[in-house]
Coordinates of C-alpha atoms and ligand atoms in Angstrom, one line a residue:
M1 CA -55.4 -2.3 0.1
N2 CA -52.3 -4.5 -0.1
T3 CA -49.6 -4.1 2.9
V4 CA -45.9 -3.7 2.0
W5 CA -44.2 -4.8 5.3
V6 CA -40.6 -3.8 5.0
L7 CA -38.0 -5.0 7.7
G8 CA -35.3 -2.8 10.0
D9 CA -32.2 -3.6 7.2
Q10 CA -34.7 -3.3 4.6
L11 CA -35.1 0.7 4.8
N12 CA -34.3 1.5 0.7
R13 CA -37.4 2.6 -1.7
H14 CA -35.5 0.9 -4.4
L15 CA -35.8 -2.4 -2.5
G16 CA -37.9 -5.5 -3.2
A17 CA -41.3 -4.8 -2.5
L18 CA -41.5 -1.8 -2.0
A19 CA -39.8 -0.6 -5.2
D20 CA -43.4 -1.4 -6.9
A21 CA -45.2 -0.2 -4.2
D22 CA -47.7 2.9 -5.2
P23 CA -49.3 4.6 -2.7
T24 CA -52.6 4.6 -3.6
T25 CA -52.9 0.7 -4.0
D26 CA -50.8 -0.2 -1.4
R27 CA -49.6 0.9 2.6
V28 CA -46.7 0.3 4.3
L29 CA -46.0 -1.3 7.7
I30 CA -43.2 -1.0 10.0
I31 CA -42.9 -2.7 13.8
E32 CA -40.4 -2.0 16.3
S33 CA -40.6 -4.5 18.0
T34 CA -40.0 -4.7 22.0
A35 CA -38.7 -8.4 21.8
K36 CA -35.4 -7.2 19.0
V37 CA -34.6 -4.7 22.0
T38 CA -34.6 -7.2 24.4
S39 CA -32.8 -10.3 22.6
K40 CA -29.1 -8.9 23.1
R41 CA -27.1 -6.6 24.9
W42 CA -27.3 -4.5 22.2
H43 CA -25.1 -1.6 22.0
V44 CA -26.5 1.6 22.3
Q45 CA -25.1 2.8 18.8
R46 CA -26.3 0.2 17.3
A47 CA -30.0 0.3 18.7
H48 CA -30.7 4.1 18.0
F49 CA -28.9 3.0 14.6
V50 CA -31.9 0.7 13.7
I51 CA -34.4 2.7 15.7
A52 CA -33.3 5.6 14.5
S53 CA -33.0 5.1 10.6
M54 CA -36.4 2.6 10.6
R55 CA -38.5 6.0 11.9
R56 CA -37.0 8.5 9.5
F57 CA -37.5 6.2 6.3
A58 CA -41.5 6.0 7.9
D59 CA -41.5 9.5 7.5
E60 CA -39.6 9.8 4.8
L61 CA -42.3 7.3 3.0
S62 CA -45.1 9.1 4.5
A63 CA -43.6 12.6 3.4
A64 CA -44.5 10.2 -0.3
G65 CA -47.8 9.8 -0.5
F66 CA -47.7 6.1 1.6
E67 CA -50.3 5.7 4.5
V68 CA -47.6 3.9 7.2
D69 CA -48.5 1.6 9.8
H70 CA -45.3 2.2 11.8
R71 CA -46.0 0.8 15.3
R72 CA -44.1 -0.5 19.3
S73 CA -45.3 -3.8 19.1
R74 CA -44.3 -6.4 22.1
S75 CA -42.9 -8.7 18.8
L76 CA -42.7 -8.8 14.8
A77 CA -45.0 -11.5 14.5
D78 CA -47.6 -9.6 17.3
G79 CA -47.4 -6.3 15.4
F80 CA -48.2 -8.2 12.4
R81 CA -51.6 -9.7 13.6
E82 CA -52.3 -6.6 15.2
H83 CA -52.0 -4.4 11.8
V84 CA -54.2 -6.7 10.4
D85 CA -56.3 -7.1 12.4
E86 CA -56.8 -3.2 12.1
F87 CA -56.2 -2.9 8.3
E88 CA -57.7 -6.1 6.6
P89 CA -55.3 -5.8 4.1
D90 CA -55.8 -7.9 1.0
E91 CA -52.6 -9.6 1.2
V92 CA -49.5 -9.0 2.8
I93 CA -45.8 -8.6 1.0
A94 CA -42.3 -8.4 2.2
T95 CA -38.8 -8.2 0.3
E96 CA -37.0 -11.4 1.1
P97 CA -35.2 -11.4 4.0
A98 CA -30.8 -11.3 4.5
S99 CA -31.4 -13.8 7.2
W100 CA -32.9 -16.5 8.4
D101 CA -34.7 -15.6 10.6
G102 CA -37.4 -13.4 9.1
L103 CA -38.0 -16.1 6.2
E104 CA -38.9 -18.7 8.8
L105 CA -40.9 -15.3 10.4
F106 CA -42.5 -15.0 6.5
R107 CA -43.7 -18.5 6.1
D108 CA -45.6 -18.6 9.8
L109 CA -47.1 -15.6 9.0
G110 CA -48.5 -16.9 5.5
V111 CA -46.4 -12.9 4.3
T112 CA -45.7 -13.5 0.1
T113 CA -42.5 -12.7 -0.2
V114 CA -40.8 -10.7 -3.4
R115 CA -37.3 -11.9 -4.6
S116 CA -34.4 -9.4 -2.4
N117 CA -32.4 -7.0 -5.3
Q118 CA -30.2 -6.3 -1.7
F119 CA -27.4 -8.0 -3.5
L120 CA -25.8 -8.3 -6.8
C121 CA -25.6 -11.9 -6.7
H122 CA -28.9 -13.7 -5.1
Y123 CA -28.4 -16.7 -2.9
Q124 CA -30.1 -18.3 -5.2
D125 CA -28.2 -17.4 -8.1
F126 CA -24.9 -18.0 -5.9
A127 CA -26.3 -21.9 -5.5
D128 CA -25.9 -22.1 -8.8
W129 CA -22.5 -21.1 -8.8
A130 CA -21.8 -22.6 -5.9
D131 CA -23.4 -26.7 -7.9
G132 CA -20.8 -29.0 -8.9
R133 CA -17.8 -27.1 -7.9
N134 CA -15.9 -29.0 -5.0
R135 CA -14.2 -25.7 -3.3
L136 CA -15.9 -22.8 -2.9
R137 CA -12.9 -20.1 -3.3
M138 CA -13.9 -16.8 -2.7
E139 CA -11.0 -16.1 -5.2
D140 CA -13.8 -17.9 -8.3
F141 CA -16.4 -16.1 -6.8
Y142 CA -14.7 -12.9 -7.6
R143 CA -13.8 -13.2 -10.5
W144 CA -17.4 -14.5 -11.7
Q145 CA -19.5 -11.6 -10.1
R146 CA -16.2 -9.2 -12.5
K147 CA -17.1 -11.0 -15.3
R148 CA -21.0 -10.9 -15.5
L149 CA -20.5 -7.4 -13.4
G150 CA -18.7 -6.2 -15.6
Y151 CA -16.2 -4.4 -12.7
L152 CA -13.5 -2.7 -13.6
M153 CA -13.5 -5.1 -16.6
D154 CA -11.6 -4.0 -20.6
Q155 CA -14.1 -4.5 -23.7
D156 CA -12.4 -7.7 -24.1
G157 CA -13.1 -9.0 -21.4
E158 CA -9.8 -8.5 -19.4
P159 CA -9.5 -7.5 -16.3
V160 CA -8.2 -3.8 -16.7
G161 CA -4.3 -3.4 -15.1
G162 CA -4.0 -6.8 -16.6
R163 CA -4.5 -8.3 -12.8
W164 CA -7.5 -9.3 -11.1
N165 CA -5.8 -8.8 -7.3
F166 CA -3.8 -6.4 -5.9
D167 CA -3.5 -7.8 -2.9
D168 CA 0.5 -7.7 -2.1
E169 CA -0.1 -4.0 -2.6
N170 CA -2.4 -4.1 0.1
R171 CA -1.1 -6.1 2.9
E172 CA 1.2 -3.3 4.3
P173 CA 2.3 -2.7 8.0
P174 CA 1.3 0.5 9.5
P175 CA 2.8 4.0 8.4
G176 CA 6.9 3.8 10.8
D177 CA 5.8 8.4 11.2
E178 CA 3.1 9.4 13.8
S179 CA 1.5 11.2 10.7
D180 CA -2.0 10.5 9.6
P181 CA -2.9 10.9 6.5
W182 CA -6.7 9.5 6.6
A183 CA -9.2 11.8 6.4
A184 CA -11.7 12.3 9.3
P185 CA -15.1 10.7 8.8
Q186 CA -18.2 12.7 8.5
T187 CA -21.2 13.3 11.7
S188 CA -24.0 14.4 11.7
R189 CA -25.4 16.8 13.9
L190 CA -28.0 14.3 16.2
D191 CA -31.4 15.9 17.0
E192 CA -34.7 15.7 18.4
L193 CA -35.6 13.0 16.8
D194 CA -32.2 11.1 18.3
R195 CA -32.9 11.8 21.8
E196 CA -36.4 10.1 21.9
V197 CA -35.0 7.0 20.3
L198 CA -32.7 7.0 22.5
A199 CA -35.1 7.9 25.8
D200 CA -37.2 5.3 23.7
L201 CA -35.1 2.6 23.8
D202 CA -33.7 3.3 28.0
D203 CA -37.5 2.9 28.8
V204 CA -37.8 -0.4 26.7
A205 CA -34.8 -2.0 28.4
F206 CA -35.6 -0.5 31.8
D207 CA -39.1 -2.0 31.3
N208 CA -38.4 -5.2 30.0
G209 CA -35.0 -6.7 31.9
G210 CA -32.7 -5.7 28.7
E211 CA -29.4 -4.1 28.6
L212 CA -27.8 -1.3 26.2
W213 CA -24.1 -0.1 26.8
G214 CA -21.6 1.7 25.5
T215 CA -21.2 5.5 24.5
A216 CA -24.0 7.3 23.0
P217 CA -24.0 7.9 20.0
D218 CA -21.8 10.7 18.7
G219 CA -23.3 11.4 14.9
T220 CA -21.2 9.2 13.1
W221 CA -23.5 7.4 12.0
A222 CA -25.5 8.3 9.7
T223 CA -29.3 7.5 10.0
T224 CA -30.7 8.9 6.4
R225 CA -30.1 7.8 3.0
R226 CA -29.4 11.3 2.0
A227 CA -26.7 11.5 4.8
A228 CA -25.9 8.1 3.8
L229 CA -25.4 9.0 0.2
S230 CA -23.0 12.3 1.9
R231 CA -21.1 9.6 3.3
L232 CA -20.6 7.3 0.3
R233 CA -19.2 10.6 -1.6
H234 CA -16.5 11.9 1.5
F235 CA -15.5 8.2 1.6
V236 CA -15.3 8.1 -2.5
D237 CA -13.4 11.8 -3.0
E238 CA -11.2 11.9 0.0
V239 CA -10.3 8.7 1.2
L240 CA -10.8 5.8 -1.0
P241 CA -7.8 7.1 -2.5
R242 CA -5.8 5.9 0.3
F243 CA -7.6 2.8 0.5
G244 CA -5.5 -1.0 0.3
P245 CA -2.6 -0.1 0.9
H246 CA -2.9 -0.5 5.0
E247 CA -5.9 -2.6 4.4
D248 CA -4.9 -4.7 7.4
A249 CA -2.8 -2.2 9.6
M250 CA -4.3 -1.3 13.4
V251 CA -2.8 2.0 15.2
R252 CA -4.1 3.9 18.1
R253 CA -4.2 7.1 17.0
S254 CA -7.3 6.2 14.0
W255 CA -9.6 4.0 14.2
H256 CA -11.1 3.9 11.3
L257 CA -7.8 4.5 9.0
A258 CA -8.9 4.6 5.3
H259 CA -11.4 2.1 6.0
S260 CA -15.1 3.4 4.0
T261 CA -17.3 2.1 7.5
L262 CA -20.0 1.6 4.6
S263 CA -21.3 -1.6 5.9
P264 CA -23.9 -0.8 8.0
Y265 CA -25.9 0.9 5.4
M266 CA -25.2 -1.8 2.9
N267 CA -26.7 -4.0 5.7
I268 CA -29.7 -1.9 6.4
G269 CA -30.8 -0.6 3.5
L270 CA -30.0 3.0 3.2
L271 CA -26.8 1.6 0.4
L272 CA -26.9 -0.6 -2.6
P273 CA -23.7 -2.6 -3.4
G274 CA -24.2 -1.4 -6.9
E275 CA -24.6 2.6 -6.0
V276 CA -21.0 2.1 -4.2
C277 CA -19.7 0.3 -6.7
D278 CA -20.8 2.3 -9.5
A279 CA -19.5 5.4 -7.3
V280 CA -15.5 3.8 -7.4
Q281 CA -15.5 2.4 -11.3
D282 CA -17.0 6.2 -12.0
A283 CA -13.9 7.7 -9.8
Y284 CA -11.3 4.9 -11.2
D285 CA -12.7 5.8 -14.8
D286 CA -12.2 9.6 -14.1
G287 CA -9.2 8.9 -12.6
R288 CA -9.3 10.2 -9.1
V289 CA -8.3 6.8 -7.7
P290 CA -5.6 4.8 -8.3
L291 CA -6.7 0.7 -9.5
N292 CA -5.2 -0.7 -6.5
S293 CA -7.8 1.2 -3.8
A294 CA -10.1 0.6 -6.7
E295 CA -9.4 -2.7 -7.1
G296 CA -9.2 -3.8 -3.6
F297 CA -12.5 -1.4 -2.2
I298 CA -14.8 -3.1 -4.6
R299 CA -13.1 -7.1 -4.0
Q300 CA -14.6 -6.9 -0.6
V301 CA -18.0 -5.5 -1.6
I302 CA -18.8 -7.9 -5.2
G303 CA -16.3 -10.4 -3.4
W304 CA -16.1 -10.7 0.2
R305 CA -19.8 -9.3 0.8
E306 CA -21.6 -11.6 -1.2
Y307 CA -19.6 -14.6 -1.5
V308 CA -20.9 -14.6 2.6
W309 CA -24.3 -13.4 2.2
G310 CA -24.5 -16.9 -0.5
V311 CA -22.6 -19.5 1.7
Y312 CA -25.0 -18.7 5.0
W313 CA -27.7 -19.3 2.6
L314 CA -26.3 -23.0 1.0
W315 CA -25.0 -23.7 4.6
M316 CA -28.2 -22.8 6.9
P317 CA -29.2 -23.6 9.2
E318 CA -27.3 -26.5 11.0
Y319 CA -23.9 -24.0 10.1
R320 CA -25.8 -21.9 13.4
S321 CA -24.6 -25.0 15.5
A322 CA -20.8 -25.7 13.7
N323 CA -18.1 -26.2 16.5
V324 CA -15.6 -28.9 15.0
L325 CA -12.8 -27.1 17.8
G326 CA -15.1 -28.5 20.9
A327 CA -14.8 -24.6 22.0
D328 CA -16.1 -24.3 25.2
R329 CA -15.5 -21.6 26.9
A330 CA -17.6 -18.5 28.0
L331 CA -16.6 -15.6 26.7
P332 CA -13.9 -13.7 29.2
P333 CA -15.6 -10.9 31.3
V334 CA -12.8 -8.6 29.2
F335 CA -14.9 -8.5 25.8
S336 CA -18.2 -7.4 27.8
G337 CA -16.6 -4.7 30.0
A338 CA -16.8 -6.3 33.3
A339 CA -13.3 -6.7 33.4
S340 CA -9.9 -4.1 32.5
T341 CA -6.7 -5.3 30.2
E342 CA -3.3 -4.6 30.2
M343 CA -3.1 -6.5 26.8
N344 CA -2.8 -3.3 24.5
C345 CA -4.1 -4.8 21.4
V346 CA -7.1 -5.8 23.3
D347 CA -8.0 -3.1 25.3
H348 CA -7.8 -0.7 21.5
C349 CA -10.0 -2.6 19.8
L350 CA -12.7 -2.6 22.6
S351 CA -12.3 0.8 23.7
T352 CA -12.9 2.0 20.2
L353 CA -15.9 -1.0 20.6
H354 CA -17.0 1.3 23.1
S355 CA -17.3 4.6 21.7
K356 CA -17.7 3.7 17.7
A357 CA -19.4 0.1 18.2
Y358 CA -17.3 -0.3 15.1
N359 CA -13.4 -2.6 14.5
H360 CA -11.8 -2.7 10.8
H361 CA -12.0 -6.1 9.5
I362 CA -8.2 -6.7 10.9
Q363 CA -9.0 -5.7 14.7
R364 CA -11.7 -7.8 14.5
L365 CA -10.1 -10.9 13.0
M366 CA -6.6 -10.8 14.7
V367 CA -7.2 -9.4 17.5
L368 CA -10.5 -10.1 19.2
G369 CA -12.1 -13.0 17.2
N370 CA -8.5 -14.4 17.6
L371 CA -8.0 -14.6 21.2
A372 CA -11.2 -16.4 21.4
M373 CA -10.5 -18.9 19.4
L374 CA -7.2 -19.0 20.7
H375 CA -8.7 -19.3 24.1
G376 CA -11.5 -21.4 23.8
V377 CA -14.6 -19.8 23.6
D378 CA -17.7 -21.1 22.1
P379 CA -18.2 -20.1 19.3
W380 CA -21.9 -19.1 19.1
A381 CA -21.6 -17.1 22.6
M382 CA -18.7 -15.1 20.7
T383 CA -21.5 -14.8 17.9
T384 CA -24.0 -13.7 19.3
W385 CA -21.8 -10.9 20.9
M386 CA -20.3 -9.7 17.6
W387 CA -23.9 -9.6 16.5
S388 CA -24.6 -7.5 19.5
T389 CA -21.5 -5.1 19.9
F390 CA -21.1 -4.0 16.0
I391 CA -22.3 -1.4 14.4
D392 CA -23.2 -3.7 11.2
G393 CA -24.0 -6.7 12.3
A394 CA -26.8 -9.3 11.0
E395 CA -27.3 -12.9 11.5
W396 CA -26.1 -14.0 7.5
V397 CA -23.3 -11.6 8.8
M398 CA -22.4 -12.7 11.2
L399 CA -22.6 -16.5 11.1
P400 CA -20.2 -17.0 7.9
N401 CA -17.0 -14.3 9.5
V402 CA -17.3 -16.1 13.1
I403 CA -18.3 -19.2 12.8
G404 CA -16.1 -19.5 9.9
M405 CA -13.3 -17.3 9.5
S406 CA -12.9 -16.0 13.0
Q407 CA -12.8 -19.4 14.5
W408 CA -12.3 -22.4 12.2
A409 CA -15.1 -23.7 14.0
D410 CA -16.8 -25.3 10.2
G411 CA -13.6 -27.2 10.0
G412 CA -12.1 -25.2 6.8
R413 CA -15.3 -24.6 4.6
M414 CA -15.0 -20.7 4.4
A415 CA -10.5 -20.4 5.4
T416 CA -8.5 -23.5 4.3
K417 CA -6.5 -22.3 8.0
P418 CA -7.4 -21.2 11.1
Y419 CA -7.1 -16.9 11.3
A420 CA -4.1 -18.1 15.1
A421 CA -1.9 -16.0 15.1
G422 CA 0.7 -14.5 18.0
G423 CA 2.1 -11.6 19.4
N424 CA 4.3 -11.3 16.1
Y425 CA 2.1 -11.1 14.2
I426 CA 0.1 -8.4 15.7
D427 CA 3.5 -6.1 16.6
T428 CA 4.4 -6.3 12.7
M429 CA 0.6 -4.8 11.9
S430 CA -0.1 -2.5 15.2
D431 CA 1.3 0.0 17.3
Y432 CA 0.1 -1.5 19.9
C433 CA 2.5 -4.2 21.0
G434 CA 6.5 -1.3 22.2
D435 CA 4.6 -0.2 25.4
C436 CA 2.6 -3.4 26.2
R437 CA 3.5 -5.0 29.6
F438 CA 3.6 -8.3 27.8
D439 CA 6.8 -9.1 25.9
R440 CA 4.9 -10.3 22.3
T441 CA 8.6 -12.8 21.8
Q442 CA 8.3 -15.0 25.0
R443 CA 5.7 -17.3 25.4
V444 CA 6.3 -19.1 29.2
G445 CA 6.5 -16.3 32.1
D446 CA 4.6 -13.6 33.6
D447 CA 5.7 -11.5 30.7
A448 CA 4.6 -13.6 27.7
C449 CA 2.3 -11.8 25.7
P450 CA -0.9 -14.3 26.1
F451 CA -1.4 -14.6 22.5
T452 CA 1.9 -16.1 21.8
T453 CA 1.3 -18.4 24.8
L454 CA -1.7 -19.7 23.8
Y455 CA -1.2 -19.7 20.0
W456 CA 1.3 -22.8 20.8
D457 CA -0.8 -24.2 22.9
F458 CA -3.6 -23.6 20.6
L459 CA -1.0 -25.5 17.9
D460 CA -0.8 -28.6 20.4
R461 CA -3.7 -28.4 21.3
H462 CA -5.6 -29.7 17.9
H463 CA -2.1 -31.1 16.6
D464 CA -3.8 -34.1 15.6
R465 CA -6.7 -31.9 13.2
L466 CA -4.1 -29.6 11.7
V467 CA -0.8 -31.5 11.4
S468 CA -2.5 -32.7 8.2
N469 CA -3.5 -29.6 7.0
P470 CA -0.4 -28.0 4.7
R471 CA -1.5 -24.6 5.5
I472 CA -0.7 -24.7 8.6
A473 CA 0.9 -28.4 9.2
R474 CA 4.9 -26.5 9.6
Q475 CA 4.0 -24.8 12.5
V476 CA 1.8 -27.4 14.0
R477 CA 5.6 -29.2 13.9
A478 CA 7.1 -26.6 15.0
A479 CA 4.8 -26.2 18.3
E480 CA 5.6 -30.2 18.5
Q481 CA 9.4 -29.9 18.6
L482 CA 9.4 -26.6 21.2
S483 CA 11.6 -27.7 24.4
D484 CA 9.6 -25.6 26.2
L485 CA 6.5 -27.3 25.9
D486 CA 5.6 -28.5 29.2
A487 CA 6.0 -24.7 30.4
V488 CA 4.0 -23.5 27.6
R489 CA 0.8 -26.1 28.7
S490 CA 1.2 -25.3 32.2
R491 CA 1.4 -20.9 31.2
A492 CA -1.9 -21.8 28.6
A493 CA -3.9 -23.1 31.4
V494 CA -2.5 -19.9 33.8
V495 CA -3.0 -17.4 31.3
R496 CA -6.8 -19.2 30.0
D497 CA -7.7 -19.3 33.7
R498 CA -6.8 -15.2 34.6
L499 CA -9.4 -14.3 31.3
D500 CA -12.4 -16.4 32.7
V501 CA -11.6 -14.1 36.2
G502 CA -10.9 -10.9 33.9
D503 CA -7.3 -11.0 35.6
L504 CA -4.8 -10.3 32.8
Ligands
FAD601 C1 -15.0 -11.6 13.2 C2 -15.4 -10.9 12.3 C3 -17.1 -10.7 12.2 C4 -17.4 -9.7 11.7 N1 -19.0 -8.4 11.5 C5 -19.1 -8.4 10.4 C6 -20.3 -8.2 10.3 O1 -21.1 -8.3 11.7 N2 -21.5 -6.8 9.8 C7 -20.5 -6.9 8.5 O2 -20.6 -6.2 7.7 N3 -19.0 -7.7 8.7 C8 -18.3 -8.1 9.2 N4 -17.6 -8.2 9.1 C9 -16.9 -8.3 8.1 C10 -15.5 -6.6 7.6 O3 -14.9 -6.9 9.0 C11 -16.5 -5.1 7.5 O4 -18.0 -5.9 6.7 C12 -15.8 -4.6 7.5 O5 -15.1 -4.0 8.5 C13 -17.2 -3.1 8.0 O6 -15.8 -2.2 8.1 P1 -15.6 -0.8 6.3 O7 -17.2 -1.0 6.2 O8 -15.2 0.4 7.4 O9 -15.1 -2.0 5.7 P2 -14.5 -1.8 4.8 O10 -12.6 -2.6 5.2 O11 -14.4 0.0 4.1 O12 -14.7 -3.0 3.2 C14 -15.5 -2.5 2.3 C15 -16.8 -3.4 3.0 O13 -16.6 -5.1 2.2 C16 -17.5 -5.3 2.7 N5 -16.9 -6.3 3.4 C17 -15.5 -6.8 3.7 N6 -15.1 -7.8 3.9 C18 -16.6 -8.8 4.2 C19 -16.5 -9.8 5.2 N7 -15.6 -10.9 5.4 N8 -18.1 -10.0 5.3 C20 -19.1 -9.1 4.8 N9 -18.3 -8.1 4.4 C21 -17.4 -7.6 4.1 C22 -18.4 -4.5 4.0 O14 -19.7 -4.5 2.9 C23 -17.2 -3.3 3.9 O15 -18.2 -2.2 3.6 C24 -16.9 -9.1 10.6 C25 -15.5 -10.1 10.2 C26 -14.8 -10.8 10.7 C27 -13.4 -10.6 10.9

C-alpha cells in the first residue's frame, strides 16, 4: 500500500494527492508534531483550530473507509520515520506544501509530491506570468486572473459593469452613527473533542517548555468542512451585501464588520478558494449582492491572496531575511501582552486579538504593523509574532504581508511606498481617537500621539532612502521643513524608550 501524507493545512478530500487516493490502495498519515506546538508562543485559538481540525478530518477520512495513521510525534520527521518503520509503505505521496519548510521537509525525507491545487494559480504559473515584467503589479495579475478564471466577466471578455475595480467606493470611513449593521458571525458549540484538544495542548506545552496565550476558544472558528461551508453560506447571504464600503474602517463596536472571516478555512483547506468565489459569483448572478461588494471580495481572493502566494515562492528563501530599513528593535512588550497601553487603537486591536485571534486587514496593516515599522522593530520578529498570533497565520501569507507590505523591509517589491501613517489616518478611518488620552494632532509634548511623533521621525530617519520615491517624496520634504524637527526627534526617542519598557 501507499501512504498519502496530509499536512495540517491540507485538510480537504479534493486536494492534490488525496483527491486521487483510494481506501483500497492508500493509507493516510496525519502527524501532530510536538515540535510545532512548542515552536512558537501560539495563540491558544490558533493551536486549537489546527489540531481540532486535523482530528476531525482524520475522523472523516476513517468514516470514508480510509485507514488513518494519526499519530503524535516529537517532530514531523520523527512521525514520518515511525510510520515508515511500522507500515513499510511502497511509496509516501503528499500534496505540495504551501510554505517553504514543508518543501524542504518532503525533499529531505524523499516524499513524492503531487502538484497542489490549493490555489487557483499555481506558483509556477505565477512565475511564468511574472517572467519578463519589470513590476509585478497586483492589479495586472488580478485582471489576468479575472480573464483566465472568468469571474465577473462579460461574454465579450470585458469586466462586468465596464470597470475592473470598485476600490474608490470601498474606502469609506466608519458610519458616523452608533448602529451596528454587520451580521454577527456564526458560532459552533464546543464538544468533547475540543476539550480533549485543549487539555492535550496544555500538557504538550507544559511538558516541553512551550507557552500558549490568549482567550480559550469560544466557538467562533469552525473546525470541520461542514461548519466552514455553513460559515461561507452565512457570509454570502448575510454579510457580503455589505462587504466593500467600510472595508478599511475600524470601530470598537464590531471586531469583524463586513469582513468574511474566511481566511483561516481557506488557509488550512477546509474551504477552497474556487468554491468561495463561485458562491460569490452565484450571489451576484442572482442579484443578491451589488457589484462593488462581489468585485471587492473576489479581488481579495483571486487577486491579493493568490498574488501573495505567487510572490512568496518567487522570492524565497532570501525573502525571509529582507530588512532594507535596518530595523533591529525588539517587539515592544505591549504586543506580547506583558504591558498595557493607553493608545486606544493599539489597545483595541490587541484586546480583539486576545479574544478572537483575529484583526482585519487595516488593523494589521495600519495600526499594529504601522507601529512596529515606525518604531523600527526587526521585521522577522514582527513576522514571527503575527504568525503565532493570528488564526489564519502561515509562512507563505505572513512573509509578503509583513516583510513586504507592512514593514517595507523588501524596499518596495510588494508596496511602492511604506504604509506609514500618523494619528490623522487612524482618526479618519476609526472611532479610536476621540476619547484617546493622546492627541493625534500633536507631534511633540507628553500628550502627542505616538503614531504622529513616530511618523514624522520615520520620514526624517529614512530621508535619504525615501526622498527619491515619488509616492512619498512630498511627505519627506514636509518633514524636512518642520520647524520643530529637533523637538520631534527628542520626543520620538522618549516614545521609543517608553515603548521598549511598556510604559505608553
Ligand atoms: C501585516 C499583515 C498580516 C497579515 N497576515 C495574514 C495571515 O497571517 N493570514 C492571512 O490569510 N492573511 C493575512 N493578511 C491578509 C489579510 O489581512 C487577511 O487575509 C484578512 O484580514 C483575513 O480576514 P478575512 O477573511 O475576514 O478577510 P476579508 O477582508 O473578508 O478578505 C477576503 C479574503 O481575501 C484574502 N486576502 C485579502 N487580502 C489578502 C492578503 N493581503 N494576503 C492574503 N490573503 C488576502 C483572504 O483570504 C481573505 O479571507 C495579513 C495582512 C497584513 C497587512
